[in-house]
């Protein structure tokens, strides 16, 4: 058996708002796990959402993470062998991956609107990548139909055809064995969006593999996305990393923390005189970074 490669972890914040305590806890755990493994940590800016991206958020997210006491070995501000570390600068890599998926006959253009899918699926949804309703099989094109070249299609989503009925599994570092059935727990999902932007699933898998990440640490709201990304790794012949999904933080009323919780943003905590040590020591005390 060949020895496993040295640990490489990553922080992948999106500059679409100020980071809150929930993000901070996940990133702190990611940094701890990299440090405890004697590994490297990469910071990648997930700045593909042109509508919600703001430069001041991008600057604030780096400053807030540094204030918290985190540091990284590679990133947009420090460079590194896998630059650029902003997803907006990595488009050719995503595009090449898309062409490979097309060449393998695994994707198809889809002109159905989100509303069509939601109505046909009859499922409630909240809007996050994991809440995507299962794409109805009736909307799929005939698998024998020729797939048009990507450049010929404008304003459509490209979806990956999932292997219906196949059970996918991975062993999560915190949650243990995880399983999902393709076509039942999640359906065909976008890899390229009609606004001509790669989807989160595609960009994330291409970058985590391309940057040699060995363990992805993120919130447990993304467990289902992990199954989608496992299909992308497999389709592209890329090695999948290990996964460690952290518990999510809730506010006093039990609602999951979101960027709208301004009072729990790192900025607001800092302005109120909280120290990074007091914030992080509570997590260290409850053993948040796991084994
Ligand atoms: N930028 C994504 C987010 O903030 C990253 C998710 C991930 O860690 O894969 O939700």
mmCIF file of C-alpha atoms and ligand atoms in Angstrom:
data_model
loop_
_atom_site.group_PDB
_atom_site.id
_atom_site.type_symbol
_atom_site.label_atom_id
_atom_site.label_comp_id
_atom_site.label_asym_id
_atom_site.label_seq_id
_atom_site.Cartn_x
_atom_site.Cartn_y
_atom_site.Cartn_z
ATOM 1 C CA UNK A 1 0.000 0.000 0.000
ATOM 2 C CA UNK A 2 1.367 3.443 -0.881
ATOM 3 C CA UNK A 3 1.650 5.917 2.017
ATOM 4 C CA UNK A 4 -1.152 8.478 2.196
ATOM 5 C CA UNK A 5 -0.193 11.970 0.972
ATOM 6 C CA UNK A 6 0.440 14.694 3.568
ATOM 7 C CA UNK A 7 -2.689 16.361 4.904
ATOM 8 C CA UNK A 8 -3.989 19.337 2.933
ATOM 9 C CA UNK A 9 -7.088 21.075 4.198
ATOM 10 C CA UNK A 10 -8.951 24.106 2.987
ATOM 11 C CA UNK A 11 -11.143 27.012 4.001
ATOM 12 C CA UNK A 12 -13.605 27.966 1.256
ATOM 13 C CA UNK A 13 -15.520 31.071 2.315
ATOM 14 C CA UNK A 14 -17.890 32.882 -0.031
ATOM 15 C CA UNK A 15 -17.502 36.685 -0.062
ATOM 16 C CA UNK A 16 -21.247 37.311 -0.105
ATOM 17 C CA UNK A 17 -21.636 38.715 3.397
ATOM 18 C CA UNK A 18 -19.780 39.021 6.693
ATOM 19 C CA UNK A 19 -18.659 35.753 8.272
ATOM 20 C CA UNK A 20 -20.627 34.790 11.357
ATOM 21 C CA UNK A 21 -19.874 32.630 14.341
ATOM 22 C CA UNK A 22 -21.057 29.476 12.573
ATOM 23 C CA UNK A 23 -18.620 29.956 9.690
ATOM 24 C CA UNK A 24 -15.895 30.828 12.136
ATOM 25 C CA UNK A 25 -16.399 27.618 14.091
ATOM 26 C CA UNK A 26 -16.221 25.479 10.943
ATOM 27 C CA UNK A 27 -13.077 27.271 9.760
ATOM 28 C CA UNK A 28 -11.510 27.022 13.175
ATOM 29 C CA UNK A 29 -12.137 23.255 13.145
ATOM 30 C CA UNK A 30 -10.670 22.998 9.636
ATOM 31 C CA UNK A 31 -7.573 24.902 10.712
ATOM 32 C CA UNK A 32 -7.200 22.805 13.866
ATOM 33 C CA UNK A 33 -7.462 19.553 11.949
ATOM 34 C CA UNK A 34 -4.816 20.701 9.461
ATOM 35 C CA UNK A 35 -2.510 21.802 12.259
ATOM 36 C CA UNK A 36 -3.029 18.645 14.338
ATOM 37 C CA UNK A 37 -2.134 16.575 11.257
ATOM 38 C CA UNK A 38 1.001 18.625 10.611
ATOM 39 C CA UNK A 39 -0.500 19.532 7.238
ATOM 40 C CA UNK A 40 -1.071 22.563 5.065
ATOM 41 C CA UNK A 41 -4.113 24.799 4.875
ATOM 42 C CA UNK A 42 -5.366 26.486 1.707
ATOM 43 C CA UNK A 43 -7.761 29.421 1.588
ATOM 44 C CA UNK A 44 -9.920 29.531 -1.518
ATOM 45 C CA UNK A 45 -12.312 32.371 -2.185
ATOM 46 C CA UNK A 46 -15.586 31.024 -3.603
ATOM 47 C CA UNK A 47 -16.396 34.217 -5.464
ATOM 48 C CA UNK A 48 -18.375 32.871 -8.427
ATOM 49 C CA UNK A 49 -21.657 34.450 -7.413
ATOM 50 C CA UNK A 50 -21.306 37.703 -9.344
ATOM 51 C CA UNK A 51 -24.641 39.026 -8.109
ATOM 52 C CA UNK A 52 -23.848 38.651 -4.403
ATOM 53 C CA UNK A 53 -20.070 39.105 -4.529
ATOM 54 C CA UNK A 54 -18.673 42.296 -3.029
ATOM 55 C CA UNK A 55 -15.047 43.270 -2.834
ATOM 56 C CA UNK A 56 -15.446 44.631 0.676
ATOM 57 C CA UNK A 57 -16.804 41.250 1.806
ATOM 58 C CA UNK A 58 -13.796 39.526 0.223
ATOM 59 C CA UNK A 59 -11.414 41.781 2.134
ATOM 60 C CA UNK A 60 -13.425 41.494 5.333
ATOM 61 C CA UNK A 61 -13.487 37.704 5.251
ATOM 62 C CA UNK A 62 -9.694 37.480 5.162
ATOM 63 C CA UNK A 63 -9.299 40.161 7.820
ATOM 64 C CA UNK A 64 -11.903 38.542 10.091
ATOM 65 C CA UNK A 65 -10.316 35.098 9.822
ATOM 66 C CA UNK A 66 -6.911 36.562 10.630
ATOM 67 C CA UNK A 67 -8.403 38.435 13.582
ATOM 68 C CA UNK A 68 -9.746 35.112 14.805
ATOM 69 C CA UNK A 69 -6.174 33.828 14.786
ATOM 70 C CA UNK A 70 -6.309 31.636 11.685
ATOM 71 C CA UNK A 71 -3.553 31.551 9.111
ATOM 72 C CA UNK A 72 -3.147 29.672 5.855
ATOM 73 C CA UNK A 73 -0.229 28.519 3.771
ATOM 74 C CA UNK A 74 -1.738 29.270 0.359
ATOM 75 C CA UNK A 75 -4.444 31.712 -0.626
ATOM 76 C CA UNK A 76 -5.406 34.776 -2.647
ATOM 77 C CA UNK A 77 -3.389 37.065 -0.380
ATOM 78 C CA UNK A 78 -0.305 34.851 0.026
ATOM 79 C CA UNK A 79 -0.141 33.042 -3.323
ATOM 80 C CA UNK A 80 1.000 29.466 -3.763
ATOM 81 C CA UNK A 81 1.557 26.758 -6.361
ATOM 82 C CA UNK A 82 -2.140 26.414 -7.226
ATOM 83 C CA UNK A 83 -2.872 30.106 -7.845
ATOM 84 C CA UNK A 84 -5.239 31.686 -8.562
ATOM 85 C CA UNK A 85 -7.089 31.009 -5.322
ATOM 86 C CA UNK A 86 -10.189 32.968 -6.373
ATOM 87 C CA UNK A 87 -12.707 30.825 -8.185
ATOM 88 C CA UNK A 88 -13.505 33.713 -10.529
ATOM 89 C CA UNK A 89 -9.955 33.351 -11.892
ATOM 90 C CA UNK A 90 -10.222 29.589 -12.463
ATOM 91 C CA UNK A 91 -12.913 29.480 -15.106
ATOM 92 C CA UNK A 92 -10.807 27.703 -17.777
ATOM 93 C CA UNK A 93 -10.359 24.749 -15.407
ATOM 94 C CA UNK A 94 -14.104 24.427 -14.869
ATOM 95 C CA UNK A 95 -14.748 24.773 -18.550
ATOM 96 C CA UNK A 96 -12.256 21.993 -19.367
ATOM 97 C CA UNK A 97 -13.962 19.757 -16.805
ATOM 98 C CA UNK A 98 -17.332 20.527 -18.368
ATOM 99 C CA UNK A 99 -16.030 19.512 -21.789
ATOM 100 C CA UNK A 100 -14.758 16.244 -20.347
ATOM 101 C CA UNK A 101 -18.134 15.497 -18.796
ATOM 102 C CA UNK A 102 -19.758 16.209 -22.124
ATOM 103 C CA UNK A 103 -17.245 14.007 -23.927
ATOM 104 C CA UNK A 104 -18.105 11.191 -21.536
ATOM 105 C CA UNK A 105 -21.814 11.630 -22.356
ATOM 106 C CA UNK A 106 -22.666 12.360 -18.735
ATOM 107 C CA UNK A 107 -24.306 15.770 -19.060
ATOM 108 C CA UNK A 108 -27.102 17.318 -21.058
ATOM 109 C CA UNK A 109 -28.508 20.809 -21.588
ATOM 110 C CA UNK A 110 -31.752 21.483 -19.763
ATOM 111 C CA UNK A 111 -34.040 24.398 -20.475
ATOM 112 C CA UNK A 112 -36.498 23.676 -17.672
ATOM 113 C CA UNK A 113 -36.840 26.500 -15.217
ATOM 114 C CA UNK A 114 -36.326 26.078 -11.511
ATOM 115 C CA UNK A 115 -40.036 26.607 -11.085
ATOM 116 C CA UNK A 116 -40.799 23.735 -13.549
ATOM 117 C CA UNK A 117 -38.624 21.418 -11.492
ATOM 118 C CA UNK A 118 -40.081 22.484 -8.161
ATOM 119 C CA UNK A 119 -43.636 22.134 -9.410
ATOM 120 C CA UNK A 120 -43.021 18.720 -10.958
ATOM 121 C CA UNK A 121 -41.062 17.445 -7.971
ATOM 122 C CA UNK A 122 -43.711 18.734 -5.578
ATOM 123 C CA UNK A 123 -41.063 19.171 -2.918
ATOM 124 C CA UNK A 124 -40.518 22.095 -0.607
ATOM 125 C CA UNK A 125 -37.114 23.687 -0.885
ATOM 126 C CA UNK A 126 -35.131 26.322 0.922
ATOM 127 C CA UNK A 127 -32.752 27.371 -1.779
ATOM 128 C CA UNK A 128 -29.375 25.972 -0.677
ATOM 129 C CA UNK A 129 -27.458 23.521 -2.887
ATOM 130 C CA UNK A 130 -28.589 20.644 -0.693
ATOM 131 C CA UNK A 131 -32.255 21.581 -0.875
ATOM 132 C CA UNK A 132 -32.472 21.184 -4.612
ATOM 133 C CA UNK A 133 -35.598 19.119 -5.436
ATOM 134 C CA UNK A 134 -35.059 15.760 -7.182
ATOM 135 C CA UNK A 135 -35.059 16.422 -10.908
ATOM 136 C CA UNK A 136 -37.972 14.525 -12.510
ATOM 137 C CA UNK A 137 -36.814 11.642 -14.721
ATOM 138 C CA UNK A 138 -39.526 12.629 -17.228
ATOM 139 C CA UNK A 139 -37.621 15.855 -17.950
ATOM 140 C CA UNK A 140 -34.497 14.020 -19.046
ATOM 141 C CA UNK A 141 -33.608 13.786 -22.710
ATOM 142 C CA UNK A 142 -33.323 10.348 -24.299
ATOM 143 C CA UNK A 143 -29.860 9.029 -23.334
ATOM 144 C CA UNK A 144 -29.308 8.013 -26.974
ATOM 145 C CA UNK A 145 -29.963 11.551 -28.279
ATOM 146 C CA UNK A 146 -26.791 13.359 -29.437
ATOM 147 C CA UNK A 147 -25.542 15.968 -26.979
ATOM 148 C CA UNK A 148 -25.008 19.373 -28.625
ATOM 149 C CA UNK A 149 -21.637 21.130 -28.326
ATOM 150 C CA UNK A 150 -21.483 23.336 -25.268
ATOM 151 C CA UNK A 151 -20.840 26.468 -27.292
ATOM 152 C CA UNK A 152 -24.102 25.960 -29.208
ATOM 153 C CA UNK A 153 -26.230 26.264 -26.125
ATOM 154 C CA UNK A 154 -26.946 29.614 -24.558
ATOM 155 C CA UNK A 155 -29.068 30.301 -21.507
ATOM 156 C CA UNK A 156 -29.522 26.673 -20.447
ATOM 157 C CA UNK A 157 -28.375 24.697 -17.434
ATOM 158 C CA UNK A 158 -26.134 21.699 -18.047
ATOM 159 C CA UNK A 159 -27.033 18.831 -15.753
ATOM 160 C CA UNK A 160 -25.179 15.707 -14.772
ATOM 161 C CA UNK A 161 -27.212 12.542 -15.280
ATOM 162 C CA UNK A 162 -27.034 10.614 -12.008
ATOM 163 C CA UNK A 163 -26.906 6.790 -11.984
ATOM 164 C CA UNK A 164 -30.465 6.079 -10.856
ATOM 165 C CA UNK A 165 -30.773 3.578 -8.059
ATOM 166 C CA UNK A 166 -27.060 3.395 -7.302
ATOM 167 C CA UNK A 167 -26.182 3.600 -3.634
ATOM 168 C CA UNK A 168 -23.262 5.911 -2.925
ATOM 169 C CA UNK A 169 -21.371 5.835 0.333
ATOM 170 C CA UNK A 170 -18.588 7.585 2.169
ATOM 171 C CA UNK A 171 -17.233 7.487 5.677
ATOM 172 C CA UNK A 172 -17.490 10.901 7.282
ATOM 173 C CA UNK A 173 -14.803 11.845 9.793
ATOM 174 C CA UNK A 174 -17.396 13.034 12.325
ATOM 175 C CA UNK A 175 -20.710 11.505 11.276
ATOM 176 C CA UNK A 176 -19.464 8.030 10.340
ATOM 177 C CA UNK A 177 -20.868 6.019 7.404
ATOM 178 C CA UNK A 178 -23.111 8.043 5.064
ATOM 179 C CA UNK A 179 -25.264 6.649 2.255
ATOM 180 C CA UNK A 180 -27.535 8.067 -0.418
ATOM 181 C CA UNK A 181 -29.313 6.609 -3.418
ATOM 182 C CA UNK A 182 -28.886 8.542 -6.670
ATOM 183 C CA UNK A 183 -32.187 9.409 -8.317
ATOM 184 C CA UNK A 184 -34.029 9.087 -5.013
ATOM 185 C CA UNK A 185 -32.174 11.257 -2.496
ATOM 186 C CA UNK A 186 -30.909 13.650 -5.150
ATOM 187 C CA UNK A 187 -31.397 13.876 -8.885
ATOM 188 C CA UNK A 188 -29.675 15.269 -11.974
ATOM 189 C CA UNK A 189 -28.014 18.480 -10.839
ATOM 190 C CA UNK A 190 -26.526 21.496 -12.603
ATOM 191 C CA UNK A 191 -22.825 21.546 -13.360
ATOM 192 C CA UNK A 192 -23.074 24.737 -15.412
ATOM 193 C CA UNK A 193 -25.701 27.395 -14.966
ATOM 194 C CA UNK A 194 -27.680 29.246 -17.533
ATOM 195 C CA UNK A 195 -25.956 32.486 -16.549
ATOM 196 C CA UNK A 196 -22.794 30.864 -17.989
ATOM 197 C CA UNK A 197 -21.260 30.195 -14.607
ATOM 198 C CA UNK A 198 -20.035 26.853 -13.235
ATOM 199 C CA UNK A 199 -22.175 25.435 -10.464
ATOM 200 C CA UNK A 200 -20.906 25.221 -6.905
ATOM 201 C CA UNK A 201 -20.749 21.413 -7.226
ATOM 202 C CA UNK A 202 -18.483 21.453 -10.271
ATOM 203 C CA UNK A 203 -16.205 24.278 -9.170
ATOM 204 C CA UNK A 204 -15.795 22.826 -5.687
ATOM 205 C CA UNK A 205 -14.890 19.325 -6.878
ATOM 206 C CA UNK A 206 -12.509 20.611 -9.572
ATOM 207 C CA UNK A 207 -10.722 22.851 -7.069
ATOM 208 C CA UNK A 208 -10.551 20.434 -4.165
ATOM 209 C CA UNK A 209 -9.047 17.814 -6.483
ATOM 210 C CA UNK A 210 -6.869 20.286 -8.388
ATOM 211 C CA UNK A 211 -5.424 21.756 -5.207
ATOM 212 C CA UNK A 212 -4.638 18.323 -3.792
ATOM 213 C CA UNK A 213 -6.979 18.667 -0.817
ATOM 214 C CA UNK A 214 -6.974 15.469 1.236
ATOM 215 C CA UNK A 215 -9.757 16.369 3.683
ATOM 216 C CA UNK A 216 -12.719 18.697 3.141
ATOM 217 C CA UNK A 217 -14.065 20.169 6.380
ATOM 218 C CA UNK A 218 -17.390 21.987 6.049
ATOM 219 C CA UNK A 219 -20.860 22.271 7.541
ATOM 220 C CA UNK A 220 -23.185 19.282 7.672
ATOM 221 C CA UNK A 221 -25.722 21.160 5.562
ATOM 222 C CA UNK A 222 -23.569 20.025 2.622
ATOM 223 C CA UNK A 223 -23.612 16.256 3.157
ATOM 224 C CA UNK A 224 -25.884 15.723 0.183
ATOM 225 C CA UNK A 225 -23.662 17.901 -1.966
ATOM 226 C CA UNK A 226 -20.823 15.560 -1.077
ATOM 227 C CA UNK A 227 -22.629 12.726 -2.874
ATOM 228 C CA UNK A 228 -23.025 14.909 -5.948
ATOM 229 C CA UNK A 229 -19.372 15.849 -5.815
ATOM 230 C CA UNK A 230 -18.378 12.190 -5.469
ATOM 231 C CA UNK A 231 -20.073 11.582 -8.810
ATOM 232 C CA UNK A 232 -18.098 14.441 -10.355
ATOM 233 C CA UNK A 233 -14.794 13.064 -9.021
ATOM 234 C CA UNK A 234 -15.637 9.682 -10.430
ATOM 235 C CA UNK A 235 -16.732 11.050 -13.801
ATOM 236 C CA UNK A 236 -13.518 13.061 -14.123
ATOM 237 C CA UNK A 237 -11.297 10.248 -12.851
ATOM 238 C CA UNK A 238 -10.164 12.389 -9.918
ATOM 239 C CA UNK A 239 -9.339 11.051 -6.452
ATOM 240 C CA UNK A 240 -11.935 12.072 -3.854
ATOM 241 C CA UNK A 241 -10.761 13.610 -0.578
ATOM 242 C CA UNK A 242 -11.964 12.525 2.854
ATOM 243 C CA UNK A 243 -14.828 14.508 4.369
ATOM 244 C CA UNK A 244 -15.537 15.861 7.826
ATOM 245 C CA UNK A 245 -18.895 17.609 8.204
ATOM 246 C CA UNK A 246 -19.207 19.877 11.229
ATOM 247 C CA UNK A 247 -22.319 20.480 13.313
ATOM 248 C CA UNK A 248 -24.090 23.724 12.464
ATOM 249 C CA UNK A 249 -24.627 26.486 14.964
ATOM 250 C CA UNK A 250 -28.106 27.760 15.743
ATOM 251 C CA UNK A 251 -29.302 31.014 17.241
ATOM 252 C CA UNK A 252 -31.164 31.146 20.557
ATOM 253 C CA UNK A 253 -34.432 30.387 18.766
ATOM 254 C CA UNK A 254 -32.948 27.258 17.146
ATOM 255 C CA UNK A 255 -32.646 28.750 13.617
ATOM 256 C CA UNK A 256 -29.512 27.930 11.700
ATOM 257 C CA UNK A 257 -27.082 30.864 11.616
ATOM 258 C CA UNK A 258 -27.043 32.703 8.303
ATOM 259 C CA UNK A 259 -25.401 35.828 6.982
ATOM 260 C CA UNK A 260 -28.502 37.765 8.001
ATOM 261 C CA UNK A 261 -27.575 37.189 11.666
ATOM 262 C CA UNK A 262 -25.605 40.415 11.732
ATOM 263 C CA UNK A 263 -25.355 40.500 15.498
ATOM 264 C CA UNK A 264 -23.328 37.275 15.409
ATOM 265 C CA UNK A 265 -20.968 38.363 12.644
ATOM 266 C CA UNK A 266 -17.307 38.382 13.614
ATOM 267 C CA UNK A 267 -17.325 42.113 12.884
ATOM 268 C CA UNK A 268 -20.095 42.745 15.376
ATOM 269 C CA UNK A 269 -18.510 40.521 18.041
ATOM 270 C CA UNK A 270 -15.221 42.339 17.621
ATOM 271 C CA UNK A 271 -16.945 45.728 17.835
ATOM 272 C CA UNK A 272 -18.581 44.598 21.083
ATOM 273 C CA UNK A 273 -15.148 43.884 22.532
ATOM 274 C CA UNK A 274 -15.176 40.062 22.339
ATOM 275 C CA UNK A 275 -11.708 38.592 22.101
ATOM 276 C CA UNK A 276 -10.820 35.875 19.605
ATOM 277 C CA UNK A 277 -9.345 33.836 22.462
ATOM 278 C CA UNK A 278 -12.636 33.769 24.349
ATOM 279 C CA UNK A 279 -14.530 32.778 21.187
ATOM 280 C CA UNK A 280 -12.190 29.931 20.276
ATOM 281 C CA UNK A 281 -11.559 28.640 23.783
ATOM 282 C CA UNK A 282 -15.189 27.536 24.102
ATOM 283 C CA UNK A 283 -14.790 25.407 20.977
ATOM 284 C CA UNK A 284 -11.511 23.980 22.173
ATOM 285 C CA UNK A 285 -13.159 23.099 25.504
ATOM 286 C CA UNK A 286 -15.979 21.140 23.864
ATOM 287 C CA UNK A 287 -13.531 19.183 21.684
ATOM 288 C CA UNK A 288 -15.067 20.581 18.500
ATOM 289 C CA UNK A 289 -12.214 19.583 16.199
ATOM 290 C CA UNK A 290 -12.802 15.871 16.863
ATOM 291 C CA UNK A 291 -10.390 13.031 16.489
HETATM 292 N N1 LIG B 1 -18.192 28.562 -0.380
HETATM 293 C C1 LIG B 1 -19.024 27.450 0.005
HETATM 294 C C2 LIG B 1 -19.872 27.894 1.173
HETATM 295 O O1 LIG B 1 -19.504 28.841 1.835
HETATM 296 C C3 LIG B 1 -18.109 26.329 0.356
HETATM 297 C C4 LIG B 1 -18.728 25.105 0.738
HETATM 298 C C5 LIG B 1 -17.671 24.050 0.932
HETATM 299 O O2 LIG B 1 -16.931 24.146 1.894
HETATM 300 O O3 LIG B 1 -17.601 23.161 0.080
HETATM 301 O O4 LIG B 1 -20.923 27.343 1.402
#
